[in-house]
PDB file of C-alpha atoms in Angstrom:
ATOM      1  CA  UNK A  20     201.778  85.749 184.673  1.00  0.00           C
ATOM      2  CA  UNK A  21     204.768  87.536 183.160  1.00  0.00           C
ATOM      3  CA  UNK A  22     206.426  90.489 184.884  1.00  0.00           C
ATOM      4  CA  UNK A  23     205.253  92.896 182.158  1.00  0.00           C
ATOM      5  CA  UNK A  24     201.621  91.843 182.568  1.00  0.00           C
ATOM      6  CA  UNK A  25     201.997  91.919 186.365  1.00  0.00           C
ATOM      7  CA  UNK A  26     203.278  95.514 186.393  1.00  0.00           C
ATOM      8  CA  UNK A  27     200.731  96.609 183.788  1.00  0.00           C
ATOM      9  CA  UNK A  28     197.830  95.326 185.905  1.00  0.00           C
ATOM     10  CA  UNK A  29     199.195  97.086 188.992  1.00  0.00           C
ATOM     11  CA  UNK A  30     199.284 100.330 186.989  1.00  0.00           C
ATOM     12  CA  UNK A  31     195.695  99.689 185.897  1.00  0.00           C
ATOM     13  CA  UNK A  32     194.773  99.179 189.549  1.00  0.00           C
ATOM     14  CA  UNK A  33     196.078 102.652 190.369  1.00  0.00           C
ATOM     15  CA  UNK A  34     193.973 104.141 187.563  1.00  0.00           C
ATOM     16  CA  UNK A  35     190.922 102.252 188.789  1.00  0.00           C
ATOM     17  CA  UNK A  36     191.296 103.599 192.322  1.00  0.00           C
ATOM     18  CA  UNK A  37     191.714 107.119 190.953  1.00  0.00           C
ATOM     19  CA  UNK A  38     188.452 107.272 189.009  1.00  0.00           C
ATOM     20  CA  UNK A  39     186.461 105.700 191.832  1.00  0.00           C
ATOM     21  CA  UNK A  40     187.790 108.300 194.253  1.00  0.00           C
ATOM     22  CA  UNK A  41     186.793 111.052 191.839  1.00  0.00           C
ATOM     23  CA  UNK A  42     183.232 109.665 191.760  1.00  0.00           C
ATOM     24  CA  UNK A  43     182.901 110.125 195.509  1.00  0.00           C
ATOM     25  CA  UNK A  44     184.934 113.260 196.018  1.00  0.00           C
ATOM     26  CA  UNK A  45     182.298 115.851 195.082  1.00  0.00           C
ATOM     27  CA  UNK A  46     178.625 116.329 194.182  1.00  0.00           C
ATOM     28  CA  UNK A  47     175.882 113.737 193.767  1.00  0.00           C
ATOM     29  CA  UNK A  48     177.097 110.195 192.999  1.00  0.00           C
ATOM     30  CA  UNK A  49     174.673 109.613 190.091  1.00  0.00           C
ATOM     31  CA  UNK A  50     175.534 112.941 188.457  1.00  0.00           C
ATOM     32  CA  UNK A  51     179.215 112.117 188.958  1.00  0.00           C
ATOM     33  CA  UNK A  52     178.703 108.724 187.313  1.00  0.00           C
ATOM     34  CA  UNK A  53     176.906 110.423 184.430  1.00  0.00           C
ATOM     35  CA  UNK A  54     179.592 113.047 183.874  1.00  0.00           C
ATOM     36  CA  UNK A  55     182.326 110.401 184.051  1.00  0.00           C
ATOM     37  CA  UNK A  56     180.458 108.141 181.608  1.00  0.00           C
ATOM     38  CA  UNK A  57     179.891 110.984 179.157  1.00  0.00           C
ATOM     39  CA  UNK A  58     183.566 111.942 179.324  1.00  0.00           C
ATOM     40  CA  UNK A  59     184.581 108.281 178.872  1.00  0.00           C
ATOM     41  CA  UNK A  60     182.315 107.974 175.827  1.00  0.00           C
ATOM     42  CA  UNK A  61     183.789 111.120 174.246  1.00  0.00           C
ATOM     43  CA  UNK A  62     187.413 110.143 174.963  1.00  0.00           C
ATOM     44  CA  UNK A  63     186.817 106.551 173.816  1.00  0.00           C
ATOM     45  CA  UNK A  64     185.008 107.670 170.681  1.00  0.00           C
ATOM     46  CA  UNK A  65     187.986 109.816 169.730  1.00  0.00           C
ATOM     47  CA  UNK A  66     190.450 106.970 170.368  1.00  0.00           C
ATOM     48  CA  UNK A  67     188.453 104.580 168.158  1.00  0.00           C
ATOM     49  CA  UNK A  68     189.600 106.413 165.023  1.00  0.00           C
ATOM     50  CA  UNK A  69     193.148 105.139 165.600  1.00  0.00           C
ATOM     51  CA  UNK A  70     192.382 101.426 165.924  1.00  0.00           C
ATOM     52  CA  UNK A  71     190.815  98.758 163.714  1.00  0.00           C
ATOM     53  CA  UNK A  72     187.266  97.672 164.463  1.00  0.00           C
ATOM     54  CA  UNK A  73     186.863  94.634 166.715  1.00  0.00           C
ATOM     55  CA  UNK A  74     186.219  91.362 164.922  1.00  0.00           C
ATOM     56  CA  UNK A  75     182.552  90.403 164.328  1.00  0.00           C
ATOM     57  CA  UNK A  76     182.891  87.485 166.775  1.00  0.00           C
ATOM     58  CA  UNK A  77     183.415  89.915 169.667  1.00  0.00           C
ATOM     59  CA  UNK A  78     180.389  92.148 169.096  1.00  0.00           C
ATOM     60  CA  UNK A  79     177.906  90.038 171.092  1.00  0.00           C
ATOM     61  CA  UNK A  80     180.327  90.350 174.008  1.00  0.00           C
ATOM     62  CA  UNK A  81     180.638  94.114 173.517  1.00  0.00           C
ATOM     63  CA  UNK A  82     176.864  94.535 173.578  1.00  0.00           C
ATOM     64  CA  UNK A  83     176.472  92.290 176.625  1.00  0.00           C
ATOM     65  CA  UNK A  84     179.259  94.100 178.458  1.00  0.00           C
ATOM     66  CA  UNK A  85     178.009  97.577 177.561  1.00  0.00           C
ATOM     67  CA  UNK A  86     174.595  96.776 178.990  1.00  0.00           C
ATOM     68  CA  UNK A  87     175.986  95.105 182.102  1.00  0.00           C
ATOM     69  CA  UNK A  88     178.422  97.904 182.853  1.00  0.00           C
ATOM     70  CA  UNK A  89     175.680 100.494 182.508  1.00  0.00           C
ATOM     71  CA  UNK A  90     173.718  98.772 185.283  1.00  0.00           C
ATOM     72  CA  UNK A  91     176.924  98.313 187.253  1.00  0.00           C
ATOM     73  CA  UNK A  92     177.672 102.038 187.135  1.00  0.00           C
ATOM     74  CA  UNK A  93     174.121 102.775 188.261  1.00  0.00           C
ATOM     75  CA  UNK A  94     174.551 100.415 191.220  1.00  0.00           C
ATOM     76  CA  UNK A  95     177.925 101.994 192.041  1.00  0.00           C
ATOM     77  CA  UNK A  96     176.221 105.368 192.425  1.00  0.00           C
ATOM     78  CA  UNK A  97     173.673 103.750 194.749  1.00  0.00           C
ATOM     79  CA  UNK A  98     176.391 102.076 196.819  1.00  0.00           C
ATOM     80  CA  UNK A  99     178.145 105.425 197.298  1.00  0.00           C
ATOM     81  CA  UNK A 100     174.857 107.143 198.090  1.00  0.00           C
ATOM     82  CA  UNK A 101     174.083 104.641 200.859  1.00  0.00           C
ATOM     83  CA  UNK A 102     177.356 105.088 202.705  1.00  0.00           C
ATOM     84  CA  UNK A 103     181.042 105.873 202.770  1.00  0.00           C
ATOM     85  CA  UNK A 104     183.384 105.395 199.836  1.00  0.00           C
ATOM     86  CA  UNK A 105     185.775 103.752 202.313  1.00  0.00           C
ATOM     87  CA  UNK A 106     183.216 100.967 202.877  1.00  0.00           C
ATOM     88  CA  UNK A 107     181.424 100.708 199.537  1.00  0.00           C
ATOM     89  CA  UNK A 108     184.354 100.577 197.135  1.00  0.00           C
ATOM     90  CA  UNK A 109     186.403  97.858 198.858  1.00  0.00           C
ATOM     91  CA  UNK A 110     183.306  95.846 199.732  1.00  0.00           C
ATOM     92  CA  UNK A 111     182.060  95.460 196.159  1.00  0.00           C
ATOM     93  CA  UNK A 112     185.557  94.987 194.746  1.00  0.00           C
ATOM     94  CA  UNK A 113     186.583  92.465 197.400  1.00  0.00           C
ATOM     95  CA  UNK A 114     183.581  90.266 196.719  1.00  0.00           C
ATOM     96  CA  UNK A 115     184.257  89.982 192.992  1.00  0.00           C
ATOM     97  CA  UNK A 116     187.524  87.906 192.682  1.00  0.00           C
ATOM     98  CA  UNK A 117     186.079  84.675 194.160  1.00  0.00           C
ATOM     99  CA  UNK A 118     183.072  85.024 191.844  1.00  0.00           C
ATOM    100  CA  UNK A 119     185.360  85.595 188.851  1.00  0.00           C
ATOM    101  CA  UNK A 120     187.451  82.551 189.765  1.00  0.00           C
ATOM    102  CA  UNK A 121     184.327  80.412 190.095  1.00  0.00           C
ATOM    103  CA  UNK A 122     182.772  81.650 186.840  1.00  0.00           C
ATOM    104  CA  UNK A 123     186.094  81.326 185.018  1.00  0.00           C
ATOM    105  CA  UNK A 124     186.503  77.726 186.133  1.00  0.00           C
ATOM    106  CA  UNK A 125     182.908  76.707 185.381  1.00  0.00           C
ATOM    107  CA  UNK A 126     182.416  78.623 182.125  1.00  0.00           C
ATOM    108  CA  UNK A 127     185.912  78.808 180.606  1.00  0.00           C
ATOM    109  CA  UNK A 128     187.570  75.885 182.416  1.00  0.00           C
ATOM    110  CA  UNK A 129     190.480  78.120 183.427  1.00  0.00           C
ATOM    111  CA  UNK A 130     192.751  76.544 186.014  1.00  0.00           C
ATOM    112  CA  UNK A 131     194.578  78.894 188.402  1.00  0.00           C
ATOM    113  CA  UNK A 132     198.099  78.108 189.697  1.00  0.00           C
ATOM    114  CA  UNK A 133     198.224  77.545 193.460  1.00  0.00           C
ATOM    115  CA  UNK A 134     200.355  80.626 194.154  1.00  0.00           C
ATOM    116  CA  UNK A 135     197.935  82.852 192.255  1.00  0.00           C
ATOM    117  CA  UNK A 136     194.959  81.227 193.986  1.00  0.00           C
ATOM    118  CA  UNK A 137     196.534  82.005 197.374  1.00  0.00           C
ATOM    119  CA  UNK A 138     197.274  85.548 196.186  1.00  0.00           C
ATOM    120  CA  UNK A 139     193.645  85.919 195.088  1.00  0.00           C
ATOM    121  CA  UNK A 140     192.426  84.806 198.520  1.00  0.00           C
ATOM    122  CA  UNK A 141     194.802  87.159 200.359  1.00  0.00           C
ATOM    123  CA  UNK A 142     193.815  90.141 198.214  1.00  0.00           C
ATOM    124  CA  UNK A 143     190.083  89.486 198.693  1.00  0.00           C
ATOM    125  CA  UNK A 144     190.529  89.029 202.438  1.00  0.00           C
ATOM    126  CA  UNK A 145     192.542  92.228 202.674  1.00  0.00           C
ATOM    127  CA  UNK A 146     190.001  94.178 200.646  1.00  0.00           C
ATOM    128  CA  UNK A 147     187.114  92.973 202.800  1.00  0.00           C
ATOM    129  CA  UNK A 148     189.083  93.750 205.974  1.00  0.00           C
ATOM    130  CA  UNK A 149     189.454  97.338 204.803  1.00  0.00           C
ATOM    131  CA  UNK A 150     185.731  97.513 204.055  1.00  0.00           C
ATOM    132  CA  UNK A 151     184.686  96.199 207.455  1.00  0.00           C
ATOM    133  CA  UNK A 152     187.169  98.452 209.225  1.00  0.00           C
ATOM    134  CA  UNK A 153     185.360 101.536 207.954  1.00  0.00           C
ATOM    135  CA  UNK A 154     181.866 100.603 209.176  1.00  0.00           C
ATOM    136  CA  UNK A 155     180.361 103.290 211.414  1.00  0.00           C
ATOM    137  CA  UNK A 156     176.639 102.681 211.018  1.00  0.00           C
ATOM    138  CA  UNK A 157     175.360  99.097 210.953  1.00  0.00           C
ATOM    139  CA  UNK A 158     171.997  99.999 209.412  1.00  0.00           C
ATOM    140  CA  UNK A 159     173.645 101.941 206.608  1.00  0.00           C
ATOM    141  CA  UNK A 160     176.149  99.118 206.109  1.00  0.00           C
ATOM    142  CA  UNK A 161     173.408  96.513 205.675  1.00  0.00           C
ATOM    143  CA  UNK A 162     171.802  98.572 202.900  1.00  0.00           C
ATOM    144  CA  UNK A 163     175.167  99.195 201.276  1.00  0.00           C
ATOM    145  CA  UNK A 164     176.256  95.558 201.604  1.00  0.00           C
ATOM    146  CA  UNK A 165     173.260  94.180 199.710  1.00  0.00           C
ATOM    147  CA  UNK A 166     173.960  96.471 196.763  1.00  0.00           C
ATOM    148  CA  UNK A 167     177.671  95.669 196.984  1.00  0.00           C
ATOM    149  CA  UNK A 168     176.955  91.943 196.635  1.00  0.00           C
ATOM    150  CA  UNK A 169     175.025  92.614 193.428  1.00  0.00           C
ATOM    151  CA  UNK A 170     177.907  94.807 192.239  1.00  0.00           C
ATOM    152  CA  UNK A 171     180.384  92.025 192.975  1.00  0.00           C
ATOM    153  CA  UNK A 172     178.352  89.571 190.911  1.00  0.00           C
ATOM    154  CA  UNK A 173     178.051  92.047 188.039  1.00  0.00           C
ATOM    155  CA  UNK A 174     181.790  92.729 188.151  1.00  0.00           C
ATOM    156  CA  UNK A 175     182.439  88.992 187.911  1.00  0.00           C
ATOM    157  CA  UNK A 176     179.975  88.612 185.044  1.00  0.00           C
ATOM    158  CA  UNK A 177     181.368  91.418 182.912  1.00  0.00           C
ATOM    159  CA  UNK A 178     184.953  90.371 183.694  1.00  0.00           C
ATOM    160  CA  UNK A 179     184.288  86.933 182.223  1.00  0.00           C
ATOM    161  CA  UNK A 180     182.387  88.413 179.261  1.00  0.00           C
ATOM    162  CA  UNK A 181     185.073  90.999 178.541  1.00  0.00           C
ATOM    163  CA  UNK A 182     187.985  88.660 179.053  1.00  0.00           C
ATOM    164  CA  UNK A 183     186.585  86.266 176.480  1.00  0.00           C
ATOM    165  CA  UNK A 184     185.389  89.072 174.200  1.00  0.00           C
ATOM    166  CA  UNK A 185     188.795  90.761 174.217  1.00  0.00           C
ATOM    167  CA  UNK A 186     190.423  87.487 173.220  1.00  0.00           C
ATOM    168  CA  UNK A 187     188.117  87.244 170.222  1.00  0.00           C
ATOM    169  CA  UNK A 188     188.316  90.914 169.242  1.00  0.00           C
ATOM    170  CA  UNK A 189     191.822  91.070 167.660  1.00  0.00           C
ATOM    171  CA  UNK A 190     191.952  94.575 169.182  1.00  0.00           C
ATOM    172  CA  UNK A 191     191.450  94.719 172.951  1.00  0.00           C
ATOM    173  CA  UNK A 192     191.778  98.516 172.986  1.00  0.00           C
ATOM    174  CA  UNK A 193     189.031  99.054 170.387  1.00  0.00           C
ATOM    175  CA  UNK A 194     186.909  96.498 172.235  1.00  0.00           C
ATOM    176  CA  UNK A 195     187.317  98.497 175.459  1.00  0.00           C
ATOM    177  CA  UNK A 196     186.553 101.837 173.849  1.00  0.00           C
ATOM    178  CA  UNK A 197     183.325 100.546 172.297  1.00  0.00           C
ATOM    179  CA  UNK A 198     182.173  99.415 175.733  1.00  0.00           C
ATOM    180  CA  UNK A 199     182.611 102.930 177.124  1.00  0.00           C
ATOM    181  CA  UNK A 200     180.835 104.487 174.150  1.00  0.00           C
ATOM    182  CA  UNK A 201     177.845 102.181 174.622  1.00  0.00           C
ATOM    183  CA  UNK A 202     177.872 102.755 178.367  1.00  0.00           C
ATOM    184  CA  UNK A 203     177.654 106.528 177.895  1.00  0.00           C
ATOM    185  CA  UNK A 204     174.804 106.154 175.406  1.00  0.00           C
ATOM    186  CA  UNK A 205     172.998 103.810 177.784  1.00  0.00           C
ATOM    187  CA  UNK A 206     173.208 106.265 180.662  1.00  0.00           C
ATOM    188  CA  UNK A 207     171.935 109.105 178.467  1.00  0.00           C
ATOM    189  CA  UNK A 208     168.938 106.984 177.400  1.00  0.00           C
ATOM    190  CA  UNK A 209     168.281 105.992 180.999  1.00  0.00           C
ATOM    191  CA  UNK A 210     168.270 109.630 182.146  1.00  0.00           C
ATOM    192  CA  UNK A 211     165.795 110.501 179.416  1.00  0.00           C
ATOM    193  CA  UNK A 212     163.594 107.561 180.423  1.00  0.00           C
ATOM    194  CA  UNK A 213     163.681 108.679 184.083  1.00  0.00           C
ATOM    195  CA  UNK A 214     162.964 112.284 183.010  1.00  0.00           C
ATOM    196  CA  UNK A 215     166.243 113.458 184.479  1.00  0.00           C
ATOM    197  CA  UNK A 216     168.242 116.314 182.941  1.00  0.00           C
ATOM    198  CA  UNK A 217     170.328 114.904 180.116  1.00  0.00           C
ATOM    199  CA  UNK A 218     173.011 117.541 180.553  1.00  0.00           C
ATOM    200  CA  UNK A 219     175.535 117.429 183.395  1.00  0.00           C
ATOM    201  CA  UNK A 220     178.487 119.834 183.672  1.00  0.00           C
ATOM    202  CA  UNK A 221     181.668 118.611 181.990  1.00  0.00           C
ATOM    203  CA  UNK A 222     183.728 121.762 182.397  1.00  0.00           C
ATOM    204  CA  UNK A 223     185.470 120.544 185.541  1.00  0.00           C
ATOM    205  CA  UNK A 224     188.759 118.656 185.215  1.00  0.00           C
ATOM    206  CA  UNK A 225     187.647 115.677 187.332  1.00  0.00           C
ATOM    207  CA  UNK A 226     185.399 113.893 184.789  1.00  0.00           C
ATOM    208  CA  UNK A 227     188.114 114.103 182.142  1.00  0.00           C
ATOM    209  CA  UNK A 228     190.908 112.879 184.403  1.00  0.00           C
ATOM    210  CA  UNK A 229     188.596 110.131 185.607  1.00  0.00           C
ATOM    211  CA  UNK A 230     187.689 109.226 182.016  1.00  0.00           C
ATOM    212  CA  UNK A 231     191.313 108.866 180.962  1.00  0.00           C
ATOM    213  CA  UNK A 232     192.112 106.841 184.096  1.00  0.00           C
ATOM    214  CA  UNK A 233     189.051 104.595 183.711  1.00  0.00           C
ATOM    215  CA  UNK A 234     189.418 103.882 180.003  1.00  0.00           C
ATOM    216  CA  UNK A 235     193.180 103.349 180.152  1.00  0.00           C
ATOM    217  CA  UNK A 236     192.964 101.153 183.248  1.00  0.00           C
ATOM    218  CA  UNK A 237     190.305  98.899 181.771  1.00  0.00           C
ATOM    219  CA  UNK A 238     192.039  98.684 178.402  1.00  0.00           C
ATOM    220  CA  UNK A 239     195.206  97.491 180.150  1.00  0.00           C
ATOM    221  CA  UNK A 240     193.222  94.977 182.228  1.00  0.00           C
ATOM    222  CA  UNK A 241     191.539  93.502 179.143  1.00  0.00           C
ATOM    223  CA  UNK A 242     194.831  93.359 177.288  1.00  0.00           C
ATOM    224  CA  UNK A 243     196.255  91.435 180.263  1.00  0.00           C
ATOM    225  CA  UNK A 244     193.294  89.035 180.163  1.00  0.00           C
ATOM    226  CA  UNK A 245     194.286  88.051 176.630  1.00  0.00           C
ATOM    227  CA  UNK A 246     197.628  86.856 178.023  1.00  0.00           C
ATOM    228  CA  UNK A 247     196.764  85.482 181.477  1.00  0.00           C
ATOM    229  CA  UNK A 248     193.831  83.784 183.230  1.00  0.00           C
ATOM    230  CA  UNK A 249     190.921  86.192 183.685  1.00  0.00           C
ATOM    231  CA  UNK A 250     190.504  85.448 187.396  1.00  0.00           C
ATOM    232  CA  UNK A 251     194.136  86.194 188.254  1.00  0.00           C
ATOM    233  CA  UNK A 252     194.079  89.502 186.372  1.00  0.00           C
ATOM    234  CA  UNK A 253     190.775  90.436 188.016  1.00  0.00           C
ATOM    235  CA  UNK A 254     192.118  89.606 191.478  1.00  0.00           C
ATOM    236  CA  UNK A 255     195.398  91.472 191.002  1.00  0.00           C
ATOM    237  CA  UNK A 256     193.417  94.437 189.693  1.00  0.00           C
ATOM    238  CA  UNK A 257     191.673  94.608 193.063  1.00  0.00           C
ATOM    239  CA  UNK A 258     194.967  95.668 194.597  1.00  0.00           C
ATOM    240  CA  UNK A 259     193.507  99.016 193.568  1.00  0.00           C
ATOM    241  CA  UNK A 260     192.093  99.000 197.116  1.00  0.00           C
ATOM    242  CA  UNK A 261     195.622  99.505 198.396  1.00  0.00           C
ATOM    243  CA  UNK A 262     195.878 102.617 196.240  1.00  0.00           C
ATOM    244  CA  UNK A 263     192.307 103.526 197.201  1.00  0.00           C
ATOM    245  CA  UNK A 264     193.289 103.498 200.867  1.00  0.00           C
ATOM    246  CA  UNK A 265     196.105 105.916 200.057  1.00  0.00           C
ATOM    247  CA  UNK A 266     193.726 108.126 198.050  1.00  0.00           C
ATOM    248  CA  UNK A 267     191.212 108.065 200.893  1.00  0.00           C
ATOM    249  CA  UNK A 268     193.892 109.066 203.382  1.00  0.00           C
ATOM    250  CA  UNK A 269     195.755 111.653 201.305  1.00  0.00           C
ATOM    251  CA  UNK A 270     192.918 113.245 199.277  1.00  0.00           C
ATOM    252  CA  UNK A 271     189.623 112.471 200.998  1.00  0.00           C
ATOM    253  CA  UNK A 272     191.145 112.860 204.488  1.00  0.00           C
ATOM    254  CA  UNK A 273     189.799 109.537 205.759  1.00  0.00           C
ATOM    255  CA  UNK A 274     191.631 108.385 208.884  1.00  0.00           C
ATOM    256  CA  UNK A 275     193.389 105.000 208.762  1.00  0.00           C
ATOM    257  CA  UNK A 276     193.019 102.480 211.584  1.00  0.00           C
ATOM    258  CA  UNK A 277     194.544  99.163 212.600  1.00  0.00           C
ATOM    259  CA  UNK A 278     192.195  97.076 210.447  1.00  0.00           C
ATOM    260  CA  UNK A 279     192.806  99.193 207.346  1.00  0.00           C
ATOM    261  CA  UNK A 280     196.535  98.787 207.878  1.00  0.00           C
ATOM    262  CA  UNK A 281     196.046  95.020 208.305  1.00  0.00           C
ATOM    263  CA  UNK A 282     193.937  94.918 205.141  1.00  0.00           C
ATOM    264  CA  UNK A 283     196.561  96.811 203.169  1.00  0.00           C
ATOM    265  CA  UNK A 284     199.222  94.398 204.455  1.00  0.00           C
ATOM    266  CA  UNK A 285     197.140  91.386 203.340  1.00  0.00           C
ATOM    267  CA  UNK A 286     196.723  92.928 199.878  1.00  0.00           C
ATOM    268  CA  UNK A 287     200.464  93.559 199.653  1.00  0.00           C
ATOM    269  CA  UNK A 288     201.114  89.952 200.693  1.00  0.00           C
ATOM    270  CA  UNK A 289     198.673  88.777 198.024  1.00  0.00           C
ATOM    271  CA  UNK A 290     200.413  90.843 195.360  1.00  0.00           C
ATOM    272  CA  UNK A 291     203.797  89.422 196.373  1.00  0.00           C
ATOM    273  CA  UNK A 292     202.374  85.893 196.341  1.00  0.00           C
ATOM    274  CA  UNK A 293     201.360  86.378 192.717  1.00  0.00           C
ATOM    275  CA  UNK A 294     205.034  86.536 191.829  1.00  0.00           C
ATOM    276  CA  UNK A 295     205.885  83.292 193.644  1.00  0.00           C
ATOM    277  CA  UNK A 296     205.702  79.822 192.144  1.00  0.00           C
ATOM    278  CA  UNK A 297     204.415  76.960 194.281  1.00  0.00           C
TER     279      UNK A 297
END
């Protein structure tokens, strides 16, 4: 992985942590997901005018990803509803890199250099350490953990789909924006089907900041996947948990403890390992 791609993915990780924190920071999680998805669809729809359409070969991947990410966002709201952001976010993100590596090897036959494989393992271990460090209620954790496992599998699935789709698209940015447009439409249809109010307030700044962070972060990640193995990009992207820990401490006023510090150190070691060659 080149230095440019490495730094770009770290920047995307910061954006990813930002929009997830905004989902949990106020109001009902499902309404927050809806407002974020609507804002993402509007922002992405506007951006699409400036880029060429994705190639026809990538459209099956766009449709598959749009549907998968809609269900993923729904599960994210459930994970946050069942318990703390400090547990739910790192748990579902920490479970995904090993799944991505496995799917990437089996489906795409992507080999991962040893240093990046070690970095992947360290990042996942650090992320899961942070998740377990925040457990306060075992019953709540069990409910949250089951949903988080499903989220981890869905993250791995759409990462493989999008990584391959972006490579075929000839325009990874347009590919990404179409996913967000379809995701917003899917959530609107789902709310109508469930007889929930279609409208959610969009006047607050948080959905729009979250939309810009989410769309930009994922566009950068998919661009990186066109230049590097999908599993290594996906794993490095989970260093967002390091930024998430800072967001939780500085914005959400969540207290750090020894295990969270250890987890952050493991993630940092994993990130450094990505830049080594062995």
